[in-house]
Amino acid sequence: MSTVLIEDYALLRVAIQHVLRDAGLGEDLASGELSQLEALRNTSVHPVELLLFGGSTHADHDVTALASVLDVLAPRRVLVLYAEFEAALMAAAVRAGAAGYVSKSLSPAALSAAVRLVLAGGECYPMPTRTAPARRPSAPPDAPTRLTQRQEEILRLMVRGKTMREISREVGTSVATVKSHARTLYWKLNARNQAAAAFTAVNLGLVPGLDDDQDDESSP
């Protein structure tokens, strides 16, 4: 699977590369600055399955640059990373058929979940914000995302990209039981599949300490 990362800031580019490798996308990974687009086209394996495009803080420039990158690389799936939210860039991403528009400030776990969601055919865009001032609720709303200890354990493994069979081995229960828990989690998180559930769970903070888990796994 060929992946291309375009990000002008070297330090951030290295950090994102680390996340992609942890997600199993390091084998055919090409990365560089926007100015290296032609070189990336020549060095990447075609067709490009996934493009991660790092935006700047200049929406007009980013919209034009994104169009150029899509024209040159013709990726199958696109995830746009923004430094500052720009409605114009998000609209351009939507028009171009991009599968997601997420912040560069995402945690490694959240970015990994977003990548998995996009590769699974899902989409991840910012939730629309309300312009009217929100009223403070008199009582806390119902929490459909309240999880049991077993559900949290299974969800943590789902976020890490484990299959149902792998999860069943780790938690010591049958695959059928794991699938039953997974269906309940999909309902609670309003998700269609494992990738969507993982992305929602990470962004809701339902799996605390996940980045620490990933650091432990990547340590020698």
PDB file of C-alpha atoms in Angstrom, residues 84-217:
ATOM      1  CA  GLU A  84      -5.502  26.375  11.730  1.00  0.00           C
ATOM      2  CA  PHE A  85      -9.107  25.644  10.822  1.00  0.00           C
ATOM      3  CA  GLU A  86      -9.890  27.202   7.444  1.00  0.00           C
ATOM      4  CA  ALA A  87     -13.403  26.849   6.065  1.00  0.00           C
ATOM      5  CA  ALA A  88     -12.149  27.467   2.515  1.00  0.00           C
ATOM      6  CA  LEU A  89      -9.640  24.623   2.718  1.00  0.00           C
ATOM      7  CA  MET A  90     -12.199  22.265   4.239  1.00  0.00           C
ATOM      8  CA  ALA A  91     -14.654  23.132   1.463  1.00  0.00           C
ATOM      9  CA  ALA A  92     -11.947  22.445  -1.116  1.00  0.00           C
ATOM     10  CA  ALA A  93     -11.218  19.122   0.547  1.00  0.00           C
ATOM     11  CA  VAL A  94     -14.904  18.183   0.421  1.00  0.00           C
ATOM     12  CA  ARG A  95     -15.188  19.156  -3.249  1.00  0.00           C
ATOM     13  CA  ALA A  96     -12.081  17.125  -4.054  1.00  0.00           C
ATOM     14  CA  GLY A  97     -13.549  14.053  -2.385  1.00  0.00           C
ATOM     15  CA  ALA A  98     -11.136  14.013   0.548  1.00  0.00           C
ATOM     16  CA  ALA A  99     -12.130  11.594   3.277  1.00  0.00           C
ATOM     17  CA  GLY A 100     -11.065  13.769   6.183  1.00  0.00           C
ATOM     18  CA  TYR A 101     -10.001  17.171   7.488  1.00  0.00           C
ATOM     19  CA  VAL A 102      -8.347  16.972  10.880  1.00  0.00           C
ATOM     20  CA  SER A 103      -6.062  19.064  13.054  1.00  0.00           C
ATOM     21  CA  LYS A 104      -2.290  18.662  13.124  1.00  0.00           C
ATOM     22  CA  SER A 105      -2.564  18.906  16.902  1.00  0.00           C
ATOM     23  CA  LEU A 106      -4.254  15.491  17.167  1.00  0.00           C
ATOM     24  CA  SER A 107      -2.596  13.042  19.505  1.00  0.00           C
ATOM     25  CA  PRO A 108      -0.708  10.174  17.823  1.00  0.00           C
ATOM     26  CA  ALA A 109      -3.518   7.790  18.789  1.00  0.00           C
ATOM     27  CA  ALA A 110      -6.185  10.068  17.313  1.00  0.00           C
ATOM     28  CA  LEU A 111      -4.250  10.533  14.070  1.00  0.00           C
ATOM     29  CA  SER A 112      -3.712   6.787  13.792  1.00  0.00           C
ATOM     30  CA  ALA A 113      -7.446   6.240  14.314  1.00  0.00           C
ATOM     31  CA  ALA A 114      -8.245   8.846  11.650  1.00  0.00           C
ATOM     32  CA  VAL A 115      -5.927   7.134   9.169  1.00  0.00           C
ATOM     33  CA  ARG A 116      -7.494   3.736   9.838  1.00  0.00           C
ATOM     34  CA  LEU A 117     -10.977   5.211   9.451  1.00  0.00           C
ATOM     35  CA  VAL A 118     -10.103   6.771   6.092  1.00  0.00           C
ATOM     36  CA  LEU A 119      -8.529   3.542   4.834  1.00  0.00           C
ATOM     37  CA  ALA A 120     -11.666   1.666   5.893  1.00  0.00           C
ATOM     38  CA  GLY A 121     -13.764   3.933   3.691  1.00  0.00           C
ATOM     39  CA  GLY A 122     -14.985   6.295   6.403  1.00  0.00           C
ATOM     40  CA  GLU A 123     -14.824  10.057   6.766  1.00  0.00           C
ATOM     41  CA  CYS A 124     -13.643  12.332   9.565  1.00  0.00           C
ATOM     42  CA  TYR A 125     -14.522  16.010   9.503  1.00  0.00           C
ATOM     43  CA  PRO A 126     -14.913  18.518  12.342  1.00  0.00           C
ATOM     44  CA  MET A 127     -18.320  18.591  13.943  1.00  0.00           C
ATOM     45  CA  PRO A 128     -20.295  21.748  13.063  1.00  0.00           C
ATOM     46  CA  THR A 129     -20.250  24.330  15.822  1.00  0.00           C
ATOM     47  CA  ARG A 130     -23.256  26.244  17.038  1.00  0.00           C
ATOM     48  CA  THR A 131     -23.183  30.000  16.782  1.00  0.00           C
ATOM     49  CA  ALA A 132     -25.784  30.490  19.509  1.00  0.00           C
ATOM     50  CA  PRO A 133     -24.482  30.523  23.084  1.00  0.00           C
ATOM     51  CA  ALA A 134     -24.898  27.162  24.724  1.00  0.00           C
ATOM     52  CA  ARG A 135     -26.949  26.942  27.884  1.00  0.00           C
ATOM     53  CA  ARG A 136     -25.451  25.195  30.854  1.00  0.00           C
ATOM     54  CA  PRO A 137     -27.527  22.064  31.473  1.00  0.00           C
ATOM     55  CA  SER A 138     -29.185  21.783  34.847  1.00  0.00           C
ATOM     56  CA  ALA A 139     -28.219  18.116  35.007  1.00  0.00           C
ATOM     57  CA  PRO A 140     -25.612  16.068  33.167  1.00  0.00           C
ATOM     58  CA  PRO A 141     -26.988  14.490  29.990  1.00  0.00           C
ATOM     59  CA  ASP A 142     -27.314  10.779  29.553  1.00  0.00           C
ATOM     60  CA  ALA A 143     -23.983   9.214  28.677  1.00  0.00           C
ATOM     61  CA  PRO A 144     -24.456   6.460  26.097  1.00  0.00           C
ATOM     62  CA  THR A 145     -20.668   6.146  25.945  1.00  0.00           C
ATOM     63  CA  ARG A 146     -20.360   4.917  29.547  1.00  0.00           C
ATOM     64  CA  LEU A 147     -18.517   1.621  29.202  1.00  0.00           C
ATOM     65  CA  THR A 148     -18.052  -1.473  31.282  1.00  0.00           C
ATOM     66  CA  GLN A 149     -14.532  -2.570  32.163  1.00  0.00           C
ATOM     67  CA  ARG A 150     -14.650  -5.363  29.563  1.00  0.00           C
ATOM     68  CA  GLN A 151     -15.990  -3.018  26.883  1.00  0.00           C
ATOM     69  CA  GLU A 152     -13.207  -0.537  27.596  1.00  0.00           C
ATOM     70  CA  GLU A 153     -10.644  -3.346  27.391  1.00  0.00           C
ATOM     71  CA  ILE A 154     -11.990  -4.497  24.033  1.00  0.00           C
ATOM     72  CA  LEU A 155     -12.307  -0.944  22.731  1.00  0.00           C
ATOM     73  CA  ARG A 156      -8.676  -0.223  23.618  1.00  0.00           C
ATOM     74  CA  LEU A 157      -7.591  -3.220  21.530  1.00  0.00           C
ATOM     75  CA  MET A 158      -9.891  -2.182  18.682  1.00  0.00           C
ATOM     76  CA  VAL A 159      -8.292   1.262  18.642  1.00  0.00           C
ATOM     77  CA  ARG A 160      -4.899  -0.418  18.351  1.00  0.00           C
ATOM     78  CA  GLY A 161      -6.124  -2.112  15.178  1.00  0.00           C
ATOM     79  CA  LYS A 162      -6.443  -5.637  16.540  1.00  0.00           C
ATOM     80  CA  THR A 163      -8.736  -8.090  14.744  1.00  0.00           C
ATOM     81  CA  MET A 164     -11.635  -9.776  16.528  1.00  0.00           C
ATOM     82  CA  ARG A 165      -9.660 -13.023  16.692  1.00  0.00           C
ATOM     83  CA  GLU A 166      -6.600 -11.262  18.143  1.00  0.00           C
ATOM     84  CA  ILE A 167      -8.778  -9.513  20.711  1.00  0.00           C
ATOM     85  CA  SER A 168     -10.388 -12.794  21.737  1.00  0.00           C
ATOM     86  CA  ARG A 169      -6.965 -14.283  22.422  1.00  0.00           C
ATOM     87  CA  GLU A 170      -5.807 -11.272  24.446  1.00  0.00           C
ATOM     88  CA  VAL A 171      -8.895 -11.046  26.648  1.00  0.00           C
ATOM     89  CA  GLY A 172      -9.394 -14.809  26.908  1.00  0.00           C
ATOM     90  CA  THR A 173     -12.899 -15.116  25.511  1.00  0.00           C
ATOM     91  CA  SER A 174     -14.545 -16.389  22.340  1.00  0.00           C
ATOM     92  CA  VAL A 175     -14.622 -14.501  19.052  1.00  0.00           C
ATOM     93  CA  ALA A 176     -18.428 -14.550  19.201  1.00  0.00           C
ATOM     94  CA  THR A 177     -18.368 -12.818  22.593  1.00  0.00           C
ATOM     95  CA  VAL A 178     -15.931 -10.199  21.325  1.00  0.00           C
ATOM     96  CA  LYS A 179     -18.161  -9.534  18.314  1.00  0.00           C
ATOM     97  CA  SER A 180     -21.143  -9.152  20.628  1.00  0.00           C
ATOM     98  CA  HIS A 181     -19.254  -6.545  22.674  1.00  0.00           C
ATOM     99  CA  ALA A 182     -18.165  -4.857  19.439  1.00  0.00           C
ATOM    100  CA  ARG A 183     -21.766  -4.532  18.234  1.00  0.00           C
ATOM    101  CA  THR A 184     -22.692  -2.924  21.543  1.00  0.00           C
ATOM    102  CA  LEU A 185     -19.769  -0.523  21.230  1.00  0.00           C
ATOM    103  CA  TYR A 186     -20.792   0.414  17.680  1.00  0.00           C
ATOM    104  CA  TRP A 187     -24.278   1.226  18.955  1.00  0.00           C
ATOM    105  CA  LYS A 188     -23.001   3.279  21.892  1.00  0.00           C
ATOM    106  CA  LEU A 189     -20.583   5.221  19.692  1.00  0.00           C
ATOM    107  CA  ASN A 190     -22.971   5.539  16.736  1.00  0.00           C
ATOM    108  CA  ALA A 191     -20.321   3.932  14.546  1.00  0.00           C
ATOM    109  CA  ARG A 192     -20.679   1.742  11.478  1.00  0.00           C
ATOM    110  CA  ASN A 193     -17.522  -0.296  11.938  1.00  0.00           C
ATOM    111  CA  GLN A 194     -14.382  -0.804  14.006  1.00  0.00           C
ATOM    112  CA  ALA A 195     -12.436   2.042  12.405  1.00  0.00           C
ATOM    113  CA  ALA A 196     -15.239   4.542  13.002  1.00  0.00           C
ATOM    114  CA  ALA A 197     -15.654   3.343  16.591  1.00  0.00           C
ATOM    115  CA  ALA A 198     -11.920   3.711  17.211  1.00  0.00           C
ATOM    116  CA  PHE A 199     -11.834   7.251  15.831  1.00  0.00           C
ATOM    117  CA  THR A 200     -14.830   8.325  17.912  1.00  0.00           C
ATOM    118  CA  ALA A 201     -13.488   6.672  21.058  1.00  0.00           C
ATOM    119  CA  VAL A 202     -10.113   8.381  20.835  1.00  0.00           C
ATOM    120  CA  ASN A 203     -11.646  11.790  20.216  1.00  0.00           C
ATOM    121  CA  LEU A 204     -14.049  11.362  23.141  1.00  0.00           C
ATOM    122  CA  GLY A 205     -11.189  10.359  25.430  1.00  0.00           C
ATOM    123  CA  LEU A 206     -12.695   6.957  26.188  1.00  0.00           C
ATOM    124  CA  VAL A 207      -9.336   5.165  26.111  1.00  0.00           C
ATOM    125  CA  PRO A 208      -7.004   7.172  28.382  1.00  0.00           C
ATOM    126  CA  GLY A 209      -3.306   6.390  28.279  1.00  0.00           C
ATOM    127  CA  LEU A 210      -3.487   5.035  24.745  1.00  0.00           C
ATOM    128  CA  ASP A 211      -0.453   6.992  23.550  1.00  0.00           C
ATOM    129  CA  ASP A 212       1.535   5.568  26.470  1.00  0.00           C
ATOM    130  CA  ASP A 213       0.518   2.079  25.331  1.00  0.00           C
ATOM    131  CA  GLN A 214       1.775   2.789  21.827  1.00  0.00           C
ATOM    132  CA  ASP A 215       5.063   4.181  23.129  1.00  0.00           C
ATOM    133  CA  ASP A 216       5.583   0.978  25.123  1.00  0.00           C
ATOM    134  CA  GLU A 217       4.888  -1.155  22.050  1.00  0.00           C
TER     135      GLU A 217
END
